[in-house]
């Protein structure tokens, strides 16, 4: 992970800050009636009308069809993605919230689970999934990320805590993903923006932006973060996340 900005729809003095984009998108989804439970959409990866349709469209893509192992976010709009993956025999990994445990990933193995619907919910994944350490994680073929907003150039705006990018960086450090690993997001069409947003070097670029209506394949050519940018991590975060302490000392 380097420093500086890269193009996520625009850079420089015309770029708007991510926080204002988040508030605008959250407000718009709520006011347009396109937000879905849980409410309100604010402060979270927002669920949206047509999330299942977006998951179906993602499943038509070659990156999905070729993947046997998927790393997915735990949020509500990607529930249909996680559920479909298990029904198709794909292993799903989810990060433990805030990577707070030494065994910082949850493994959902379709061969070991009886109730796919329960296992793929936010609460059910911790009950039905197997909590594993990084050494037990298989190489990941496809990453699916939740977004608050995303540019057509593949610049993603999350909810602002930085854990999605950090999870990618950890997987990259461990050799479980590389530059060629595709990263997708499923969003409502209203979450796809054409604003000039400054995307930083530690932000993971989207290779596939999938809405209920279409698939966008950005051609920005942005390099993915090569690993963890230790300069961006506070001592507090290092203390909170055991896998970071292990990687730092290795």
Short mmCIF file of C-alpha atoms in Angstrom, two decimals:
data_model
loop_
_atom_site.label_atom_id
_atom_site.label_comp_id
_atom_site.label_asym_id
_atom_site.label_seq_id
_atom_site.Cartn_x
_atom_site.Cartn_y
_atom_site.Cartn_z
CA UNK A 1 0.00 0.00 0.00
CA UNK A 2 1.42 3.31 -0.99
CA UNK A 3 0.45 6.87 -0.31
CA UNK A 4 -1.29 9.56 -2.28
CA UNK A 5 -4.42 9.51 -4.39
CA UNK A 6 -5.43 7.77 -7.55
CA UNK A 7 -8.27 8.32 -9.96
CA UNK A 8 -11.64 7.19 -8.68
CA UNK A 9 -13.69 9.50 -10.84
CA UNK A 10 -11.38 12.45 -10.48
CA UNK A 11 -8.62 13.84 -8.35
CA UNK A 12 -7.30 17.22 -7.34
CA UNK A 13 -9.16 20.31 -6.23
CA UNK A 14 -12.42 19.22 -7.91
CA UNK A 15 -12.65 16.03 -5.85
CA UNK A 16 -15.38 15.94 -3.22
CA UNK A 17 -14.97 14.28 0.16
CA UNK A 18 -16.31 10.82 0.83
CA UNK A 19 -18.31 11.86 3.89
CA UNK A 20 -20.57 14.15 1.88
CA UNK A 21 -21.12 11.42 -0.71
CA UNK A 22 -22.13 8.96 2.00
CA UNK A 23 -24.72 11.30 3.48
CA UNK A 24 -26.13 12.12 0.06
CA UNK A 25 -26.48 8.46 -0.92
CA UNK A 26 -27.98 7.42 2.41
CA UNK A 27 -30.50 10.28 2.21
CA UNK A 28 -31.33 9.50 -1.42
CA UNK A 29 -31.95 5.80 -0.84
CA UNK A 30 -34.22 6.59 2.09
CA UNK A 31 -36.13 9.40 0.39
CA UNK A 32 -36.54 7.50 -2.89
CA UNK A 33 -37.94 4.46 -1.12
CA UNK A 34 -35.18 2.24 -2.51
CA UNK A 35 -33.64 1.44 0.89
CA UNK A 36 -34.58 -1.86 2.47
CA UNK A 37 -34.33 -3.29 6.00
CA UNK A 38 -32.39 -2.64 8.18
CA UNK A 39 -33.40 0.98 8.63
CA UNK A 40 -32.24 3.64 8.55
CA UNK A 41 -29.65 3.11 5.79
CA UNK A 42 -27.40 5.71 7.40
CA UNK A 43 -24.19 4.55 9.04
CA UNK A 44 -24.16 1.17 7.31
CA UNK A 45 -23.68 -0.56 3.98
CA UNK A 46 -27.24 0.14 2.84
CA UNK A 47 -29.58 -2.60 1.77
CA UNK A 48 -31.48 -1.81 -1.40
CA UNK A 49 -34.39 -2.86 -3.60
CA UNK A 50 -33.21 -5.36 -6.18
CA UNK A 51 -30.30 -6.79 -4.17
CA UNK A 52 -31.28 -10.31 -5.22
CA UNK A 53 -31.39 -9.24 -8.87
CA UNK A 54 -27.90 -7.77 -8.55
CA UNK A 55 -26.69 -11.05 -7.02
CA UNK A 56 -28.22 -12.96 -9.94
CA UNK A 57 -26.46 -10.67 -12.41
CA UNK A 58 -23.15 -11.13 -10.61
CA UNK A 59 -23.63 -14.90 -10.80
CA UNK A 60 -23.78 -14.64 -14.60
CA UNK A 61 -20.24 -13.23 -14.77
CA UNK A 62 -17.22 -15.43 -15.61
CA UNK A 63 -15.38 -14.33 -12.46
CA UNK A 64 -18.19 -15.79 -10.37
CA UNK A 65 -18.51 -18.97 -12.39
CA UNK A 66 -14.78 -19.66 -12.14
CA UNK A 67 -14.58 -19.02 -8.38
CA UNK A 68 -14.72 -21.83 -5.86
CA UNK A 69 -13.78 -19.68 -2.85
CA UNK A 70 -15.29 -16.25 -2.18
CA UNK A 71 -14.52 -13.67 0.48
CA UNK A 72 -17.67 -11.64 1.14
CA UNK A 73 -18.74 -8.85 3.45
CA UNK A 74 -21.40 -9.66 6.07
CA UNK A 75 -23.86 -6.87 5.28
CA UNK A 76 -27.55 -7.25 4.37
CA UNK A 77 -27.41 -6.27 0.67
CA UNK A 78 -24.88 -9.03 -0.03
CA UNK A 79 -26.93 -11.71 1.75
CA UNK A 80 -28.24 -13.03 -1.60
CA UNK A 81 -24.64 -13.24 -2.84
CA UNK A 82 -23.51 -15.30 0.14
CA UNK A 83 -26.57 -17.52 -0.01
CA UNK A 84 -26.22 -18.17 -3.73
CA UNK A 85 -22.53 -18.98 -3.32
CA UNK A 86 -23.27 -21.74 -0.83
CA UNK A 87 -26.09 -23.15 -2.95
CA UNK A 88 -23.62 -23.34 -5.85
CA UNK A 89 -21.08 -25.21 -3.73
CA UNK A 90 -18.69 -22.32 -3.18
CA UNK A 91 -16.88 -21.81 0.11
CA UNK A 92 -17.49 -18.39 1.65
CA UNK A 93 -15.17 -16.54 4.01
CA UNK A 94 -16.28 -13.56 6.06
CA UNK A 95 -14.14 -11.50 8.40
CA UNK A 96 -14.90 -11.51 12.10
CA UNK A 97 -16.22 -8.01 12.92
CA UNK A 98 -13.32 -5.56 13.24
CA UNK A 99 -10.88 -8.50 12.90
CA UNK A 100 -10.92 -8.51 16.68
CA UNK A 101 -9.99 -12.19 17.24
CA UNK A 102 -6.85 -14.20 16.50
CA UNK A 103 -9.09 -16.49 14.47
CA UNK A 104 -10.30 -13.55 12.43
CA UNK A 105 -12.26 -15.26 9.64
CA UNK A 106 -15.50 -17.23 9.50
CA UNK A 107 -15.56 -20.13 7.08
CA UNK A 108 -18.87 -21.19 5.57
CA UNK A 109 -18.31 -24.56 3.95
CA UNK A 110 -21.34 -25.76 1.97
CA UNK A 111 -20.36 -29.38 2.62
CA UNK A 112 -20.45 -28.83 6.39
CA UNK A 113 -23.59 -26.69 6.71
CA UNK A 114 -27.19 -27.90 6.87
CA UNK A 115 -29.05 -24.56 6.81
CA UNK A 116 -27.59 -22.20 4.22
CA UNK A 117 -30.22 -19.54 4.88
CA UNK A 118 -29.41 -19.34 8.57
CA UNK A 119 -25.66 -19.56 8.08
CA UNK A 120 -25.50 -16.58 5.74
CA UNK A 121 -27.27 -14.06 7.96
CA UNK A 122 -25.23 -11.56 9.95
CA UNK A 123 -26.09 -13.23 13.25
CA UNK A 124 -26.19 -16.79 11.97
CA UNK A 125 -22.75 -16.79 10.37
CA UNK A 126 -21.00 -16.71 13.74
CA UNK A 127 -23.23 -19.50 15.05
CA UNK A 128 -23.03 -21.83 12.06
CA UNK A 129 -19.69 -20.87 10.52
CA UNK A 130 -16.29 -22.16 11.58
CA UNK A 131 -14.03 -19.49 13.04
CA UNK A 132 -10.52 -19.97 11.67
CA UNK A 133 -7.14 -18.29 11.77
CA UNK A 134 -5.44 -16.88 8.68
CA UNK A 135 -3.34 -20.05 8.24
CA UNK A 136 -6.56 -22.05 7.65
CA UNK A 137 -7.96 -19.76 4.95
CA UNK A 138 -7.91 -21.05 1.38
CA UNK A 139 -6.76 -18.90 -1.50
CA UNK A 140 -9.57 -16.54 -2.47
CA UNK A 141 -10.84 -16.52 -6.07
CA UNK A 142 -13.27 -13.58 -5.83
CA UNK A 143 -13.91 -10.79 -3.33
CA UNK A 144 -17.38 -9.28 -2.98
CA UNK A 145 -17.51 -5.96 -1.14
CA UNK A 146 -20.43 -3.88 0.06
CA UNK A 147 -20.44 -0.19 -0.83
CA UNK A 148 -22.21 3.01 0.09
CA UNK A 149 -21.28 4.43 -3.31
CA UNK A 150 -19.02 3.52 -6.21
CA UNK A 151 -17.82 5.42 -9.25
CA UNK A 152 -17.99 4.00 -12.75
CA UNK A 153 -14.18 4.05 -12.66
CA UNK A 154 -14.28 1.56 -9.77
CA UNK A 155 -13.62 3.90 -6.87
CA UNK A 156 -15.44 2.53 -3.82
CA UNK A 157 -16.79 4.49 -0.87
CA UNK A 158 -17.55 2.37 2.18
CA UNK A 159 -19.11 3.41 5.45
CA UNK A 160 -15.90 5.05 6.59
CA UNK A 161 -14.33 2.65 9.08
CA UNK A 162 -11.71 1.22 6.72
CA UNK A 163 -12.10 -2.43 7.65
CA UNK A 164 -12.94 -3.69 4.16
CA UNK A 165 -9.70 -2.28 2.75
CA UNK A 166 -7.79 -3.57 5.77
CA UNK A 167 -9.20 -7.08 5.31
CA UNK A 168 -7.98 -7.02 1.70
CA UNK A 169 -4.55 -5.82 2.81
CA UNK A 170 -4.29 -8.65 5.36
CA UNK A 171 -5.23 -11.23 2.73
CA UNK A 172 -2.67 -9.70 0.36
CA UNK A 173 0.05 -9.86 3.03
CA UNK A 174 -0.80 -13.52 3.59
CA UNK A 175 -0.61 -14.33 -0.13
CA UNK A 176 -4.28 -15.32 -0.26
CA UNK A 177 -5.13 -12.73 -2.91
CA UNK A 178 -3.01 -10.93 -5.47
CA UNK A 179 -3.28 -8.22 -8.12
CA UNK A 180 -5.28 -10.54 -10.38
CA UNK A 181 -7.95 -11.42 -7.80
CA UNK A 182 -11.20 -9.81 -9.01
CA UNK A 183 -13.12 -7.55 -6.63
CA UNK A 184 -16.84 -6.95 -7.15
CA UNK A 185 -19.55 -4.92 -5.50
CA UNK A 186 -23.34 -5.15 -5.79
CA UNK A 187 -25.21 -1.85 -5.45
CA UNK A 188 -28.37 -0.06 -6.49
CA UNK A 189 -28.11 2.03 -9.63
CA UNK A 190 -28.57 5.13 -7.46
CA UNK A 191 -25.32 4.28 -5.67
CA UNK A 192 -23.28 4.52 -8.88
CA UNK A 193 -21.98 8.08 -9.10
CA UNK A 194 -20.09 10.24 -11.57
CA UNK A 195 -18.63 12.61 -8.99
CA UNK A 196 -14.93 13.30 -8.83
CA UNK A 197 -13.93 11.49 -5.64
CA UNK A 198 -10.34 11.29 -4.41
CA UNK A 199 -9.48 7.62 -3.99
CA UNK A 200 -6.43 6.91 -1.88
CA UNK A 201 -3.72 4.35 -2.56
CA UNK A 202 -4.92 2.05 0.24
CA UNK A 203 -8.45 1.94 -1.20
CA UNK A 204 -9.31 -1.27 -3.03
CA UNK A 205 -10.58 -0.68 -6.58
CA UNK A 206 -13.64 -2.49 -7.91
CA UNK A 207 -13.22 -4.65 -11.02
CA UNK A 208 -16.94 -5.30 -11.30
CA UNK A 209 -19.76 -2.93 -10.35
CA UNK A 210 -23.03 -4.84 -10.53
CA UNK A 211 -26.50 -3.32 -10.22
CA UNK A 212 -29.88 -4.95 -10.83
CA UNK A 213 -29.80 -3.41 -14.34
CA UNK A 214 -26.21 -3.68 -15.58
CA UNK A 215 -22.57 -4.61 -15.09
CA UNK A 216 -19.85 -1.96 -15.20
CA UNK A 217 -16.28 -3.11 -15.83
CA UNK A 218 -14.02 -0.16 -15.00
CA UNK A 219 -11.01 0.30 -17.23
CA UNK A 220 -9.09 2.68 -14.99
CA UNK A 221 -6.12 0.33 -14.68
CA UNK A 222 -5.64 1.22 -11.02
CA UNK A 223 -3.20 -0.94 -9.11
CA UNK A 224 -4.55 -2.68 -6.05
CA UNK A 225 -2.91 -2.11 -2.65
CA UNK A 226 0.07 -4.45 -2.37
CA UNK A 227 -0.34 -5.04 1.36
CA UNK A 228 -0.64 -3.21 4.65
CA UNK A 229 0.43 0.42 4.90
CA UNK A 230 1.74 0.32 8.45
CA UNK A 231 2.10 4.10 8.57
CA UNK A 232 -1.68 4.46 8.46
CA UNK A 233 -2.31 2.26 11.49
CA UNK A 234 -2.55 3.70 14.97
CA UNK A 235 -1.15 1.91 18.01
CA UNK A 236 -4.71 1.50 19.22
CA UNK A 237 -5.74 -0.36 16.07
CA UNK A 238 -2.64 -2.54 16.22
CA UNK A 239 -3.55 -3.50 19.79
CA UNK A 240 -7.14 -4.25 18.83
CA UNK A 241 -6.35 -6.55 15.89
CA UNK A 242 -4.22 -9.60 16.75
CA UNK A 243 -3.44 -10.56 13.14
CA UNK A 244 -1.79 -7.16 12.60
CA UNK A 245 0.50 -7.67 15.56
CA UNK A 246 1.43 -11.09 14.23
CA UNK A 247 2.17 -9.78 10.73
CA UNK A 248 4.11 -6.81 12.06
CA UNK A 249 6.41 -9.09 14.06
CA UNK A 250 6.86 -11.68 11.32
#
